[in-house]
Tab-separated table of C-alpha atoms and ligand atoms in Angstrom:
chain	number	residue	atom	x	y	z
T	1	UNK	CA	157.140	-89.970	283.688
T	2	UNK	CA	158.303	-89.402	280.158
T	3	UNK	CA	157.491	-91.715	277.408
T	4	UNK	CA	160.538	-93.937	277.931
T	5	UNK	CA	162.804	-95.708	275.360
T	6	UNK	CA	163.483	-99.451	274.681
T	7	UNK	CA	166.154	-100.840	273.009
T	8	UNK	CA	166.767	-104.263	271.829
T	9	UNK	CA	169.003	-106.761	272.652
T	10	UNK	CA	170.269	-109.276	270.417
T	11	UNK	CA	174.163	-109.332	270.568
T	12	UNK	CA	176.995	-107.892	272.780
T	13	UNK	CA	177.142	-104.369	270.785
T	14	UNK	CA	173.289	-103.925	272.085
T	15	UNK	CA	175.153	-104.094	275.818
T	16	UNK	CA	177.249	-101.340	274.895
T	17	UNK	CA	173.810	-99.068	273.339
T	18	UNK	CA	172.444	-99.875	276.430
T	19	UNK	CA	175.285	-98.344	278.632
T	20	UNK	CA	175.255	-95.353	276.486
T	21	UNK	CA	171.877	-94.809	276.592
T	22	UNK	CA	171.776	-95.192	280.423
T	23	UNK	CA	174.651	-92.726	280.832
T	24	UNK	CA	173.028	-90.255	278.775
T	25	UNK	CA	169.588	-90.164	280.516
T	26	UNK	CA	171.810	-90.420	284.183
T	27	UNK	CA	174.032	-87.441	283.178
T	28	UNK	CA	170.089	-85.526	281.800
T	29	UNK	CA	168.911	-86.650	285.173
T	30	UNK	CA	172.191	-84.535	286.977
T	31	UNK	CA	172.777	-87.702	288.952
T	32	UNK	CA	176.789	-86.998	289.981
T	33	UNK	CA	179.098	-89.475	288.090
T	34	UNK	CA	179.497	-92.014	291.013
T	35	UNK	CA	175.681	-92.668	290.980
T	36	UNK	CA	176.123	-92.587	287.093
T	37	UNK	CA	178.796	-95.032	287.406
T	38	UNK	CA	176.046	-97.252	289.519
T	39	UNK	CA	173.586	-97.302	287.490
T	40	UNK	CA	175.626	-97.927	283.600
T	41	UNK	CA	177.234	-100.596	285.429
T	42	UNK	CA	174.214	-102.507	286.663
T	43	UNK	CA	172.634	-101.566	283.342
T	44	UNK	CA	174.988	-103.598	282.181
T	45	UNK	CA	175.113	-106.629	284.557
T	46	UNK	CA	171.395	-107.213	283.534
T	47	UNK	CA	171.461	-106.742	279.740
T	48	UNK	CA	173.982	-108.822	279.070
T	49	UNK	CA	171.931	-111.396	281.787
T	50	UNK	CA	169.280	-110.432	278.913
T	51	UNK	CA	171.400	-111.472	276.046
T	52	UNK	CA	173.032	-114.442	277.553
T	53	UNK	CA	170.945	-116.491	279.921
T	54	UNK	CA	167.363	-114.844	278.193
T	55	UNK	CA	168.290	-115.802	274.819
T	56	UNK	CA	167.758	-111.913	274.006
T	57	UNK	CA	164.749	-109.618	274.980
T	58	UNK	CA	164.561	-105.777	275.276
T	59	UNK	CA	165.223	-102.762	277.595
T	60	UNK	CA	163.011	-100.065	278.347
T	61	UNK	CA	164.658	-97.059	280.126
T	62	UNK	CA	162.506	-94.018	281.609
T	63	UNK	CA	162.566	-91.313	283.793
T	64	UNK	CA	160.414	-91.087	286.616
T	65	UNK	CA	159.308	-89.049	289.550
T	66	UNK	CA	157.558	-89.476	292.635
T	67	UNK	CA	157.832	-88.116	296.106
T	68	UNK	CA	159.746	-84.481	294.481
T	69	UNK	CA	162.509	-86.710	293.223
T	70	UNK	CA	162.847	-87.700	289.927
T	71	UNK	CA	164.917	-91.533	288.518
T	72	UNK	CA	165.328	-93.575	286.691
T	73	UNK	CA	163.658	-96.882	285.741
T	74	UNK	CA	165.609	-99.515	283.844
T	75	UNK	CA	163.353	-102.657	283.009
T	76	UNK	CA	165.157	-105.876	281.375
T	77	UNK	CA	162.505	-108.145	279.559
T	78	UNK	CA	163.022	-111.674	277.854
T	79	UNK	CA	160.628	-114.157	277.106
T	80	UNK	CA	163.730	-117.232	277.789
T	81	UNK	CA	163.992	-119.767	280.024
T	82	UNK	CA	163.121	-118.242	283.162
T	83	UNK	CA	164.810	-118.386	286.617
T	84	UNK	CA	164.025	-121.896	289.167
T	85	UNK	CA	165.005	-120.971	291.949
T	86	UNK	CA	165.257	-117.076	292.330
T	87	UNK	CA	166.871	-116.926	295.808
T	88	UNK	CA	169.585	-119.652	294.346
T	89	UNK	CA	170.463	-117.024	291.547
T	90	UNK	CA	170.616	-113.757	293.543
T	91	UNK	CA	173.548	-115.199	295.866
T	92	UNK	CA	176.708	-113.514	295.474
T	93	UNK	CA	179.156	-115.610	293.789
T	94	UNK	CA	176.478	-118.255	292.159
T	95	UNK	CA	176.142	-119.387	288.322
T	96	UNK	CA	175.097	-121.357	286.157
T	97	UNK	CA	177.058	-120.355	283.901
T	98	UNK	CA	180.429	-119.440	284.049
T	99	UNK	CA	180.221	-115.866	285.563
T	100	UNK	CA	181.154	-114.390	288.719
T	101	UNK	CA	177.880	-114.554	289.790
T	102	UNK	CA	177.690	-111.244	290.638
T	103	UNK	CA	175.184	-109.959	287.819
T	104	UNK	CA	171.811	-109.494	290.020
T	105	UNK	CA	173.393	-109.191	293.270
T	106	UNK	CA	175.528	-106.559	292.507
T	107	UNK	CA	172.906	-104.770	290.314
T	108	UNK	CA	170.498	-105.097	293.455
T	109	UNK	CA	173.367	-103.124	295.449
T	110	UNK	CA	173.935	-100.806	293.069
T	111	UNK	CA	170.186	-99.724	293.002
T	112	UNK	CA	168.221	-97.804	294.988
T	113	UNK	CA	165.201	-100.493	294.458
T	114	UNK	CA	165.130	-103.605	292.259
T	115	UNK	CA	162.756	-106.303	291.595
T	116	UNK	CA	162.444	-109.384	289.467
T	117	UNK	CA	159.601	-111.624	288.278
T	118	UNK	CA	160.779	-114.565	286.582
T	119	UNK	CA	158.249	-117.773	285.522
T	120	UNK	CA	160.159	-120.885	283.682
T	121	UNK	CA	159.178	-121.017	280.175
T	122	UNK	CA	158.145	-117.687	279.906
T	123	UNK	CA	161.146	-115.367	280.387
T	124	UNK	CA	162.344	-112.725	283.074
T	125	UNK	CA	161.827	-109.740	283.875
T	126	UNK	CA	164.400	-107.160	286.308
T	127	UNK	CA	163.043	-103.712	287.075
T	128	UNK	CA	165.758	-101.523	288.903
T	129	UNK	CA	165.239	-97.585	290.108
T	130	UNK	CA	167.682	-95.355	290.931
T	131	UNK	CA	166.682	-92.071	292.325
T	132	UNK	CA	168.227	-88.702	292.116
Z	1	UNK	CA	185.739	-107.727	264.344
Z	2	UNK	CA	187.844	-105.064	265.542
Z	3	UNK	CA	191.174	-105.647	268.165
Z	4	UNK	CA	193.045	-103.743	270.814
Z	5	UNK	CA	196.289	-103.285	269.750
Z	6	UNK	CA	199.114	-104.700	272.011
Z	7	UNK	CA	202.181	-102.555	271.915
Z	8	UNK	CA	205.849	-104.113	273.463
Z	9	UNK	CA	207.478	-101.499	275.324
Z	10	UNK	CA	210.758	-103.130	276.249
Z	11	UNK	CA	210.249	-106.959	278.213
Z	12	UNK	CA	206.531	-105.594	279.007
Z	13	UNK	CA	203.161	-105.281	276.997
Z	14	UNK	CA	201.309	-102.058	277.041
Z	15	UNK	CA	197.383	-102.319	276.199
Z	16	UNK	CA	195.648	-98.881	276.026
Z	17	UNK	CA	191.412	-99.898	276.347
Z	18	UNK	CA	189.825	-96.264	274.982
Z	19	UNK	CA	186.913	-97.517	273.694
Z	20	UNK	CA	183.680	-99.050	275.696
Z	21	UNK	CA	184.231	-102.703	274.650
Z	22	UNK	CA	181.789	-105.240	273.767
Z	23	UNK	CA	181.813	-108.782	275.381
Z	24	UNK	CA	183.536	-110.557	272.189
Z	25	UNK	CA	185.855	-107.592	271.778
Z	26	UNK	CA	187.037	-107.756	275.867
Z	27	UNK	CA	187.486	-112.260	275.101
Z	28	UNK	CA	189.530	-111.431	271.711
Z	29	UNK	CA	191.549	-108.879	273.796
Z	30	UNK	CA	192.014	-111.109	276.517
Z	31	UNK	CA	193.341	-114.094	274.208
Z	32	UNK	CA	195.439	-111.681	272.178
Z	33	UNK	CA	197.170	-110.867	275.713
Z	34	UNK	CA	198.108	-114.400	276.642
Z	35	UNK	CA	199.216	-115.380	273.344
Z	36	UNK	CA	201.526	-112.096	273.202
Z	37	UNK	CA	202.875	-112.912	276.758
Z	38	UNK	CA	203.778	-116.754	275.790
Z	39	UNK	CA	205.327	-115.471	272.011
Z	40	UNK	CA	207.206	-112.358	273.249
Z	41	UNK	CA	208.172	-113.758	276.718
Z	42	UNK	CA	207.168	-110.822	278.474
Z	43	UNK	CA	207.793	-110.154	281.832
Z	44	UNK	CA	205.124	-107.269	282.521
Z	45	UNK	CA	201.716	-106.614	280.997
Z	46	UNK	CA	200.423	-102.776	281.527
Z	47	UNK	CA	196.506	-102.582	281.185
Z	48	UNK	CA	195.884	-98.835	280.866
Z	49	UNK	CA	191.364	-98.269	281.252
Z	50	UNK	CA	191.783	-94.606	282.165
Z	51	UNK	CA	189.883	-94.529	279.281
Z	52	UNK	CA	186.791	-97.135	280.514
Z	53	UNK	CA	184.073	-95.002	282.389
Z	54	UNK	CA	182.737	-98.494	283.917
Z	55	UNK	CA	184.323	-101.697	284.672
Z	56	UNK	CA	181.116	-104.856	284.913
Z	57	UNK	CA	181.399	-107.983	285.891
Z	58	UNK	CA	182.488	-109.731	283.035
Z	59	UNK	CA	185.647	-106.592	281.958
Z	60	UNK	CA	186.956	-108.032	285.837
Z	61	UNK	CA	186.904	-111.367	285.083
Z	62	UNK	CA	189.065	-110.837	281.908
Z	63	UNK	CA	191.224	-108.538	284.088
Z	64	UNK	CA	191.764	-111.391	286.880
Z	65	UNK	CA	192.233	-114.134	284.088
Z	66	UNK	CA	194.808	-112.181	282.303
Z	67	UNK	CA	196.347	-111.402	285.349
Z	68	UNK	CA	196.532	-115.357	286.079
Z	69	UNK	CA	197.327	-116.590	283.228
Z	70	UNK	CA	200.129	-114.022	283.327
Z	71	UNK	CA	201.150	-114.911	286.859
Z	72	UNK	CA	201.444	-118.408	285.844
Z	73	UNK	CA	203.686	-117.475	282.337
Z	74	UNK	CA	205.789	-115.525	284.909
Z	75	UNK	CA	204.312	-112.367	283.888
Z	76	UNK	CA	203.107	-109.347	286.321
Z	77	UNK	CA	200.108	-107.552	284.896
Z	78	UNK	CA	199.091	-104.025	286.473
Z	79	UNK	CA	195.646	-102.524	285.530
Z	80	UNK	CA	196.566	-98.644	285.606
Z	81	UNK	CA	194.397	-95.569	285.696
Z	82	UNK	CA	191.059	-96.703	286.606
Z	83	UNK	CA	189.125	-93.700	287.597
Z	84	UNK	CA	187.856	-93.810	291.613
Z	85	UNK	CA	183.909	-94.011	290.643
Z	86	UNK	CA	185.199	-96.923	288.960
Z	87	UNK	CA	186.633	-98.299	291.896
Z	88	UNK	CA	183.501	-97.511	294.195
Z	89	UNK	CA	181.265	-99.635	291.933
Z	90	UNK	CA	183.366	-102.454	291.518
Z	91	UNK	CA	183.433	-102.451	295.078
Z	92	UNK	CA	180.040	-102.401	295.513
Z	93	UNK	CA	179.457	-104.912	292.565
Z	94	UNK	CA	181.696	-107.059	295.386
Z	95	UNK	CA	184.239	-107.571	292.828
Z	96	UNK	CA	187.647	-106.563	294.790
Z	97	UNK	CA	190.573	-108.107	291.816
Z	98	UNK	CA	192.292	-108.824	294.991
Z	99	UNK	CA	194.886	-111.228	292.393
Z	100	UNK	CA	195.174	-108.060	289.779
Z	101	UNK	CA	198.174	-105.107	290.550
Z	102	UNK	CA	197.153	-101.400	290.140
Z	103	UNK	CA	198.765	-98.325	289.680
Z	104	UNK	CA	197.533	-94.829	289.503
Z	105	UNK	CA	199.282	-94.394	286.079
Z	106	UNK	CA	201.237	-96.425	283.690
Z	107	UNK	CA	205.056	-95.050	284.920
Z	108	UNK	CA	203.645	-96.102	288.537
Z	109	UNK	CA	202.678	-99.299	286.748
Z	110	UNK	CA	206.234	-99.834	285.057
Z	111	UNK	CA	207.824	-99.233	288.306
Z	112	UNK	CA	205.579	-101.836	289.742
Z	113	UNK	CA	206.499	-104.566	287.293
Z	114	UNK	CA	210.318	-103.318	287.894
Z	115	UNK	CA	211.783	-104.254	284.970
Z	116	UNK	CA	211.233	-101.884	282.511
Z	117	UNK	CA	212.462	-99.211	284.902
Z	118	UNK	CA	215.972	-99.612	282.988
Z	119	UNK	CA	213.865	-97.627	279.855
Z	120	UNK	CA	212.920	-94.781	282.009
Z	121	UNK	CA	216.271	-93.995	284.139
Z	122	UNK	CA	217.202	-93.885	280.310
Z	123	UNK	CA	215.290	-91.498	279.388
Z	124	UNK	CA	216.029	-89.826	282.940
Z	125	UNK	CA	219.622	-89.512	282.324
Z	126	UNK	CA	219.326	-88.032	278.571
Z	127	UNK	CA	216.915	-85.563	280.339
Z	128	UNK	CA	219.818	-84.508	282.706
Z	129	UNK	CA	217.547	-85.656	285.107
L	201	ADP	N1	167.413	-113.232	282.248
L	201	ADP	C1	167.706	-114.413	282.798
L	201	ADP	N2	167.105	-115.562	282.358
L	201	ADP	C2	167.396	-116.750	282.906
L	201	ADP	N3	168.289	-116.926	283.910
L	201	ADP	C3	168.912	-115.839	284.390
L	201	ADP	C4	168.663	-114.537	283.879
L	201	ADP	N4	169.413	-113.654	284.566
L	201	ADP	C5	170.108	-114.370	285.465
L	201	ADP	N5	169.823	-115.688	285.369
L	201	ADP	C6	170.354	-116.773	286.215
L	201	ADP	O1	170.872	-116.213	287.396
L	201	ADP	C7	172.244	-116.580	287.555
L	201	ADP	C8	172.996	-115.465	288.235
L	201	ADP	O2	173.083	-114.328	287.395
L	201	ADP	P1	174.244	-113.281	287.636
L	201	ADP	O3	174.209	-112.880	289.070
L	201	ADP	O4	174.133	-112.208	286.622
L	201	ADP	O5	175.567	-114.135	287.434
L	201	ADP	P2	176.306	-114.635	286.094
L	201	ADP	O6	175.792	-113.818	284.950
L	201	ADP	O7	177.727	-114.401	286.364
L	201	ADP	O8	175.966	-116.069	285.930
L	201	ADP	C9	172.727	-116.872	286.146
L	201	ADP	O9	173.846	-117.737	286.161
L	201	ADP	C10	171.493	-117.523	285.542
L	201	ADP	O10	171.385	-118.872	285.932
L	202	MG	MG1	175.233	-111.886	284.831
């Protein structure tokens, strides 16, 4: 695992440093440019999830490796609201905002694991993997 | 803040997106569309992201609301040239833009709206073609 890199977020241009951080490391990684494609795009579900609903926070991207394969690990933290009701928020099509409520769902399909820990008051965090 | 520029091309709109956009930059863009539809009367709006290498939840939404808010000011919008591992994750993201035209490029778009095609059996002719 190499050091790993976090970025903050703090308004929509941070969204788009994310991306282009996330392609760079996926492209470093040789991951072909559908499973690049995967990966910026949930990158980019989540930290603007960060930035909106988390009232800002950071990203920390790294590569890993276990089992001969090597990944990478994106990891969205914010110290905001937190989520209530976790199932409620990873449905397809629910917000409570006004998205498409496709943010987590579709980053969770577009990964090849993802988790989230999320306490009210104290913020969220969404870990996602994709492996080469 | 930076803007897209929208260019008239005849009775239709032509927006070229080459840069990655930023969530304020994709709402300006999006409001800049409808207000040129409603002041130029347009009848087509081309939406050219060969140049985006992703396409998130929120760059679809702005797709399917300019392409209802166009729908509903008579205009036909057609997103051209997205690349196909754009088109896999937006799939997968389980956003289909089933209310948003495509094209594979933006003369396949123009044909689509049909009535710009005038401009180009112009050109055609003056080609000899
Ligand atoms: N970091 C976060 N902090 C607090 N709530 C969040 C966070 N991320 C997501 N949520 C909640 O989960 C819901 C679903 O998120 P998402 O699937 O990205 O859809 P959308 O962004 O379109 O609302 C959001 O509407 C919000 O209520
Ligand atoms: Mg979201």
């Amino acid at each position: 695992m190499t050091g790993g890199e976090t970025i903050p977020i703090r308004e929509s241009s941070d969204v788009i440093r994310v991306r282009a951080e996330v392609r760079r490391l996926a492209i470093g990684l040789g991951l072909g440019v559908v499973d690049q494609t995967k990966i910026v795009t949930a990158a980019s579900e989540l930290a603007r999830n960060t930035l909106v609903y988390g009232g800002g926070g950071h990203a920390v991207l790294e590569v890993v490796e276990g089992k001969g394969r090597r990944g990478l690990r994106l990891s969205f933290e914010d110290h905001g609201p937190g989520i209530l009701d976790i199932g409620q928020a990873m449905i397809d099509g629910y917000s409570s905002g006004r998205g498409l409520g496709l943010g987590l769902s579709g980053a969770k399909r577009l990964s090849s694991e993802f988790e989230i820990t999320s306490v009210v008051g104290e913020g969220t965090r969404v870990v996602i993997t994709r492996w080469n | 803040m930076d803007r897209i520029p929208i260019l008239k091309l005849g009775s239709a709109l032509l927006v070229t997106i080459q840069v990655d956009m930023h969530d304020r930059l994709a709402k300006a863009l999006e409001d800049d569309i409808t207000a040129k539809i409603m002041t130029t009367g347009a009848k087509g709006v081309l939406i050219d992201i060969s140049g985006l290498d992703i396409v998130d939840s929120f760059m679809g939404r702005m797709l399917d609301t300019i392409a209802s808010v166009g729908r509903m000011l008579d205009a036909t919008t057609v997103v051209v040239g997205m690349r196909p591992p754009v088109a896999i994750t937006l799939v997968e993201l389980g956003l289909t833009l089933v209310g948003v035209k495509t094209a594979l490029n933006v003369e396949r778009g123009m044909a689509l709206i049909g009535i710009s095609v005038d401009d180009f059996e112009e050109v055609d002719r003056h080609d000899g073609g």
